[in-house]
């Protein structure tokens, strides 16, 4: 198994989601299930008891889409239709990739994984790795190794 995958799995091991009946971590004073849970926001607690907001790259993409929808409404005074270009002011594809990379870094994703995403153009996670071909897995692993080579980090563990 590629080294990077093992690391990603270990990271998730000691974490648990915040319970729905607990006070919402956003500080609203409501229970989580009556607050951020309804908005699809997830929190998790690590082994030290620190609660952090769980951010998935997908969720960030949704946020970007929602932002674009709002901008569209502001500019044109109506909801975008099926034929409208919602990314009317969107930077080229590479920029969208950069936005995603930044979102991943802020979410605490292993920088080597972010680098691998930039190199390969796909995101390898524990959820989707079974869908990946051997060639893709090898490509991902090579990118992770390359990152460690470039940054003089032979892998901390
Ligand atoms: Zn909340």
Coordinates of N, CA and C and ligand atoms in Angstrom, one line a residue:
X1 N 0.8 -1.2 0.0 CA 0.0 0.0 0.0 C 0.9 1.2 0.0
X2 N 0.5 2.3 -0.8 CA 1.3 3.5 -0.8 C 1.4 4.1 0.6
X3 N 2.5 4.6 0.9 CA 2.8 5.2 2.2 C 1.8 6.3 2.6
X4 N 1.5 7.2 1.6 CA 0.6 8.3 1.8 C -0.8 7.9 2.3
X5 N -1.3 6.7 1.7 CA -2.6 6.2 2.1 C -2.6 5.8 3.6
X6 N -1.6 5.1 4.0 CA -1.5 4.7 5.4 C -1.6 5.9 6.3
X7 N -0.9 6.9 5.9 CA -0.9 8.1 6.8 C -2.2 8.7 6.9
X8 N -2.9 8.8 5.7 CA -4.2 9.5 5.7 C -5.2 8.7 6.6
X9 N -5.1 7.4 6.6 CA -6.0 6.6 7.4 C -5.7 6.7 8.9
X10 N -4.4 6.7 9.2 CA -4.1 6.9 10.6 C -4.6 8.2 11.2
X11 N -4.5 9.2 10.3 CA -5.0 10.5 10.8 C -6.4 10.5 11.2
X12 N -7.2 9.7 10.6 CA -8.6 9.7 10.9 C -9.0 8.8 12.1
X13 N -8.1 8.0 12.5 CA -8.4 6.9 13.4 C -8.9 7.5 14.8
X14 N -8.2 8.4 15.3 CA -8.6 8.9 16.7 C -9.6 10.0 16.7
X15 N -10.2 10.2 15.6 CA -11.2 11.3 15.6 C -12.6 10.8 15.6
X16 N -13.5 11.5 16.3 CA -14.9 11.1 16.3 C -15.8 12.4 16.0
X17 N -16.9 12.1 15.4 CA -17.8 13.3 15.1 C -18.4 13.8 16.4
X18 N -18.8 15.1 16.4 CA -19.4 15.7 17.6 C -20.9 15.1 17.6
X19 N -21.3 14.7 18.8 CA -22.7 14.2 18.9 C -23.8 15.2 18.6
X20 N -24.9 14.7 18.1 CA -26.0 15.7 17.7 C -26.7 16.4 18.9
X21 N -26.6 15.8 20.1 CA -27.2 16.4 21.2 C -26.3 17.3 22.0
X22 N -25.1 17.4 21.5 CA -24.1 18.2 22.2 C -24.3 19.7 21.8
X23 N -23.9 20.6 22.7 CA -23.9 22.0 22.3 C -23.2 22.3 21.0
X24 N -23.7 23.1 20.1 CA -23.0 23.2 18.8 C -21.7 23.9 19.0
X25 N -20.6 23.4 18.3 CA -19.3 23.9 18.5 C -19.2 25.4 18.0
X26 N -20.1 25.8 17.2 CA -20.0 27.2 16.6 C -20.3 28.2 17.7
X27 N -20.9 27.8 18.9 CA -21.1 28.7 20.0 C -22.4 29.4 19.9
X28 N -23.4 28.9 19.1 CA -24.7 29.5 19.0 C -25.5 29.3 20.3
X29 N -25.1 28.3 21.1 CA -25.9 28.0 22.3 C -27.0 26.9 22.0
X30 N -27.2 26.6 20.7 CA -28.2 25.6 20.4 C -27.5 24.2 20.3
X31 N -28.3 23.2 20.3 CA -27.7 21.9 20.1 C -27.3 21.7 18.7
X32 N -26.2 20.9 18.6 CA -25.6 20.7 17.2 C -26.7 20.3 16.2
X33 N -27.6 19.4 16.6 CA -28.6 18.9 15.6 C -29.6 20.0 15.2
X34 N -29.7 21.0 16.0 CA -30.7 22.1 15.7 C -29.9 23.3 15.0
X35 N -28.6 23.1 14.9 CA -27.9 24.3 14.4 C -27.1 23.9 13.1
X36 N -25.8 23.7 13.3 CA -24.9 23.5 12.1 C -25.2 22.2 11.4
X37 N -25.7 21.2 12.2 CA -26.0 19.9 11.5 C -27.0 20.1 10.4
X38 N -28.0 21.0 10.6 CA -29.0 21.3 9.6 C -28.3 21.9 8.3
X39 N -27.2 22.6 8.5 CA -26.6 23.3 7.4 C -25.6 22.4 6.8
X40 N -25.5 21.2 7.3 CA -24.5 20.2 6.7 C -23.1 20.4 7.1
X41 N -22.9 21.2 8.2 CA -21.6 21.4 8.7 C -21.2 20.4 9.7
X42 N -20.1 19.8 9.6 CA -19.7 18.7 10.4 C -18.5 19.1 11.3
X43 N -18.5 18.6 12.5 CA -17.3 18.8 13.4 C -16.8 17.5 13.9
X44 N -15.6 17.5 14.2 CA -15.0 16.3 14.8 C -14.1 16.6 15.9
X45 N -13.9 15.7 16.8 CA -13.1 15.9 18.0 C -11.9 14.9 17.9
X46 N -10.7 15.5 18.1 CA -9.5 14.6 18.1 C -9.2 14.0 19.5
X47 N -8.1 13.3 19.5 CA -7.8 12.6 20.8 C -7.5 13.5 21.9
X48 N -7.2 14.8 21.6 CA -6.9 15.8 22.7 C -8.2 16.5 23.1
X49 N -9.3 16.2 22.5 CA -10.6 16.9 22.8 C -10.8 18.2 22.1
X50 N -9.9 18.5 21.2 CA -10.0 19.7 20.4 C -11.1 19.4 19.3
X51 N -12.1 20.3 19.2 CA -13.1 20.2 18.2 C -12.7 21.1 17.0
X52 N -12.8 20.5 15.8 CA -12.5 21.3 14.6 C -13.5 21.0 13.6
X53 N -13.8 22.0 12.7 CA -14.7 21.9 11.7 C -14.1 21.0 10.6
X54 N -15.0 20.0 10.2 CA -14.5 19.1 9.2 C -14.8 19.7 7.8
X55 N -13.8 19.8 7.0 CA -14.0 20.4 5.7 C -13.6 19.4 4.6
X56 N -14.5 19.1 3.7 CA -14.2 18.2 2.6 C -14.0 19.1 1.4
X57 N -13.0 18.7 0.5 CA -12.9 19.5 -0.7 C -14.2 19.6 -1.5
X58 N -15.0 18.6 -1.4 CA -16.3 18.6 -2.1 C -17.2 19.8 -1.6
X59 N -17.2 19.9 -0.3 CA -18.0 20.9 0.4 C -17.5 22.3 0.0
X60 N -16.2 22.4 -0.2 CA -15.7 23.7 -0.6 C -16.1 24.0 -2.0
X61 N -16.1 23.0 -2.8 CA -16.5 23.2 -4.2 C -18.0 23.6 -4.2
X62 N -18.8 23.0 -3.4 CA -20.2 23.5 -3.3 C -20.3 24.9 -2.8
X63 N -19.4 25.3 -1.9 CA -19.4 26.7 -1.4 C -19.1 27.6 -2.6
X64 N -18.1 27.2 -3.4 CA -17.7 28.0 -4.5 C -18.8 28.1 -5.5
X65 N -19.5 27.0 -5.7 CA -20.7 27.1 -6.6 C -21.8 28.0 -6.1
X66 N -22.0 27.9 -4.8 CA -23.0 28.7 -4.2 C -22.6 30.2 -4.3
X67 N -21.4 30.5 -4.1 CA -20.9 31.9 -4.2 C -21.1 32.4 -5.6
X68 N -20.8 31.5 -6.6 CA -21.0 31.9 -8.0 C -22.4 32.2 -8.3
X69 N -23.3 31.4 -7.7 CA -24.8 31.6 -7.9 C -25.2 32.9 -7.4
X70 N -24.7 33.3 -6.2 CA -25.0 34.6 -5.6 C -24.5 35.7 -6.5
X71 N -23.3 35.6 -7.0 CA -22.7 36.6 -7.8 C -23.5 36.8 -9.1
X72 N -24.0 35.7 -9.6 CA -24.8 35.7 -10.8 C -26.1 36.5 -10.6
X73 N -26.8 36.1 -9.5 CA -28.0 36.8 -9.1 C -27.8 38.3 -8.9
X74 N -26.7 38.6 -8.3 CA -26.4 40.0 -8.1 C -26.2 40.8 -9.4
X75 N -25.5 40.1 -10.3 CA -25.1 40.8 -11.5 C -26.3 40.9 -12.5
X76 N -27.1 39.8 -12.6 CA -28.1 39.7 -13.6 C -29.5 39.9 -13.0
X77 N -29.6 39.9 -11.7 CA -30.9 40.1 -11.0 C -31.9 38.9 -11.2
X78 N -31.4 37.7 -11.5 CA -32.2 36.5 -11.6 C -31.4 35.3 -11.3
X79 N -32.1 34.2 -11.1 CA -31.4 32.9 -10.9 C -30.8 32.4 -12.2
X80 N -29.6 31.8 -12.1 CA -29.1 31.3 -13.4 C -29.9 30.1 -13.9
X81 N -30.2 30.1 -15.2 CA -30.9 29.0 -15.9 C -30.0 28.0 -16.4
X82 N -30.5 26.9 -16.9 CA -29.7 25.8 -17.4 C -28.7 26.2 -18.5
X83 N -29.0 27.2 -19.3 CA -28.2 27.6 -20.4 C -27.2 28.6 -20.0
X84 N -27.3 29.2 -18.8 CA -26.4 30.2 -18.4 C -25.0 29.7 -17.9
X85 N -24.0 30.5 -18.2 CA -22.7 30.1 -17.7 C -22.5 30.7 -16.3
X86 N -22.6 29.8 -15.3 CA -22.6 30.2 -14.0 C -21.2 30.8 -13.6
X87 N -20.2 30.2 -14.3 CA -18.8 30.7 -14.0 C -18.4 31.8 -15.0
X88 N -19.4 32.8 -15.1 CA -19.2 33.8 -16.1 C -17.9 34.6 -15.8
X89 N -17.5 34.7 -14.5 CA -16.3 35.5 -14.2 C -15.2 34.6 -13.6
X90 N -15.4 33.3 -13.9 CA -14.5 32.4 -13.2 C -13.1 32.4 -13.9
X91 N -12.1 32.2 -13.1 CA -10.7 32.1 -13.7 C -10.6 30.8 -14.4
X92 N -9.6 30.7 -15.2 CA -9.3 29.4 -15.9 C -9.2 28.2 -15.0
X93 N -9.3 27.0 -15.6 CA -9.3 25.8 -14.8 C -8.2 25.7 -13.8
X94 N -7.0 26.1 -14.2 CA -5.9 26.0 -13.3 C -6.1 26.8 -12.0
X95 N -6.8 27.9 -12.1 CA -7.1 28.7 -11.0 C -8.1 28.0 -10.0
X96 N -9.1 27.4 -10.6 CA -10.0 26.6 -9.8 C -9.3 25.6 -9.0
X97 N -8.3 24.9 -9.7 CA -7.5 23.9 -9.0 C -6.7 24.5 -7.9
X98 N -6.2 25.8 -8.1 CA -5.4 26.4 -7.0 C -6.3 26.8 -5.9
X99 N -7.6 27.1 -6.1 CA -8.5 27.4 -5.1 C -8.8 26.1 -4.3
X100 N -9.0 25.0 -5.0 CA -9.2 23.8 -4.3 C -8.0 23.4 -3.5
X101 N -6.8 23.6 -4.0 CA -5.5 23.2 -3.3 C -5.5 24.0 -2.0
X102 N -5.8 25.3 -2.1 CA -5.8 26.2 -0.9 C -6.8 25.7 0.1
X103 N -8.0 25.4 -0.3 CA -9.0 24.9 0.6 C -8.5 23.6 1.3
X104 N -7.8 22.7 0.5 CA -7.3 21.5 1.1 C -6.3 21.8 2.2
X105 N -5.4 22.7 1.9 CA -4.3 23.1 2.8 C -5.0 23.6 4.1
X106 N -6.0 24.5 4.0 CA -6.6 25.1 5.1 C -7.4 24.0 5.9
X107 N -7.8 22.9 5.2 CA -8.5 21.9 5.9 C -7.6 20.9 6.6
X108 N -6.3 21.2 6.5 CA -5.3 20.4 7.2 C -4.9 19.1 6.5
X109 N -5.2 19.1 5.2 CA -4.8 17.9 4.4 C -3.3 17.9 4.3
X110 N -2.7 16.7 4.3 CA -1.3 16.5 4.2 C -0.8 17.3 2.9
X111 N 0.2 18.2 3.1 CA 0.7 19.0 2.0 C 1.2 18.1 0.8
X112 N 1.7 16.9 1.1 CA 2.1 16.0 0.1 C 0.9 15.5 -0.7
X113 N -0.2 15.4 -0.1 CA -1.5 15.0 -0.8 C -2.0 16.1 -1.7
X114 N -1.8 17.4 -1.1 CA -2.2 18.5 -1.9 C -1.3 18.6 -3.2
X115 N 0.0 18.4 -3.0 CA 0.9 18.4 -4.1 C 0.5 17.3 -5.1
X116 N 0.2 16.1 -4.6 CA -0.2 15.0 -5.5 C -1.4 15.4 -6.3
X117 N -2.4 16.1 -5.6 CA -3.6 16.5 -6.3 C -3.2 17.4 -7.4
X118 N -2.3 18.4 -7.2 CA -1.9 19.3 -8.2 C -1.3 18.6 -9.4
X119 N -0.5 17.6 -9.1 CA 0.2 16.9 -10.1 C -0.7 16.0 -10.9
X120 N -1.5 15.3 -10.2 CA -2.3 14.2 -10.9 C -3.7 14.7 -11.4
X121 N -4.2 15.8 -10.7 CA -5.5 16.3 -11.1 C -6.7 15.5 -10.4
X122 N -6.4 14.5 -9.6 CA -7.4 13.9 -8.9 C -7.1 13.8 -7.4
X123 N -8.1 13.5 -6.6 CA -7.9 13.5 -5.2 C -8.1 12.0 -4.7
X124 N -7.1 11.5 -4.1 CA -7.2 10.2 -3.6 C -7.5 10.2 -2.1
X125 N -8.6 9.5 -1.8 CA -9.0 9.5 -0.3 C -9.4 8.1 0.0
X126 N -9.6 7.8 1.3 CA -10.0 6.5 1.7 C -11.3 6.1 1.1
X127 N -12.1 7.1 0.8 CA -13.5 6.7 0.2 C -13.4 6.3 -1.2
X128 N -12.5 6.9 -2.0 CA -12.5 6.6 -3.4 C -11.3 5.8 -3.9
X129 N -10.5 5.4 -3.0 CA -9.2 4.7 -3.5 C -9.5 3.4 -4.2
X130 N -10.7 2.7 -3.8 CA -11.0 1.5 -4.5 C -11.5 1.7 -5.9
X131 N -11.8 2.9 -6.2 CA -12.2 3.2 -7.6 C -11.1 3.5 -8.5
X132 N -9.9 3.7 -7.9 CA -8.7 4.1 -8.7 C -8.0 2.9 -9.3
X133 N -7.5 3.2 -10.5 CA -6.7 2.1 -11.2 C -5.3 2.0 -10.5
X134 N -4.7 0.9 -10.8 CA -3.3 0.7 -10.3 C -2.4 1.9 -10.8
X135 N -2.6 2.2 -12.1 CA -1.8 3.3 -12.7 C -2.0 4.6 -11.9
X136 N -3.3 4.9 -11.6 CA -3.5 6.1 -10.8 C -2.9 6.1 -9.4
X137 N -3.0 4.9 -8.8 CA -2.4 4.8 -7.5 C -0.9 5.0 -7.5
X138 N -0.3 4.4 -8.6 CA 1.1 4.6 -8.8 C 1.5 6.0 -9.0
X139 N 0.7 6.7 -9.8 CA 0.9 8.1 -10.2 C 0.8 8.9 -8.9
X140 N -0.2 8.6 -8.1 CA -0.4 9.4 -6.8 C 0.8 9.2 -5.9
X141 N 1.2 7.9 -5.8 CA 2.3 7.6 -4.9 C 3.6 8.3 -5.3
X142 N 3.8 8.3 -6.7 CA 5.0 8.9 -7.2 C 5.0 10.4 -6.9
X143 N 3.9 11.0 -7.0 CA 3.8 12.5 -6.8 C 4.0 12.7 -5.3
X144 N 3.5 11.9 -4.4 CA 3.8 12.1 -3.0 C 5.3 11.9 -2.7
X145 N 5.9 10.9 -3.3 CA 7.3 10.7 -3.1 C 8.1 11.9 -3.6
X146 N 7.7 12.4 -4.8 CA 8.3 13.5 -5.4 C 8.3 14.8 -4.4
X147 N 7.1 14.9 -3.8 CA 6.9 16.0 -2.9 C 8.0 15.9 -1.8
X148 N 8.1 14.7 -1.2 CA 9.0 14.5 -0.1 C 10.5 14.7 -0.5
X149 N 10.7 14.3 -1.8 CA 12.1 14.5 -2.3 C 12.4 16.0 -2.4
X150 N 11.4 16.8 -3.0 CA 11.6 18.2 -3.3 C 11.7 19.0 -2.0
X151 N 11.0 18.5 -0.9 CA 11.0 19.3 0.3 C 11.9 18.7 1.4
X152 N 12.7 17.8 0.9 CA 13.7 17.2 1.8 C 13.1 16.5 3.0
X153 N 11.9 16.0 2.8 CA 11.2 15.4 3.9 C 11.1 13.9 3.5
X154 N 11.9 13.0 4.1 CA 11.9 11.6 3.7 C 10.7 10.9 4.3
X155 N 9.7 11.6 4.8 CA 8.6 10.9 5.4 C 8.8 10.8 6.9
X156 N 8.0 11.5 7.7 CA 8.3 11.6 9.1 C 8.2 10.4 9.9
X157 N 7.3 9.5 9.5 CA 7.1 8.3 10.3 C 7.8 7.1 9.7
Ligands
LIG1 ZN1 -23.9 25.9 15.0

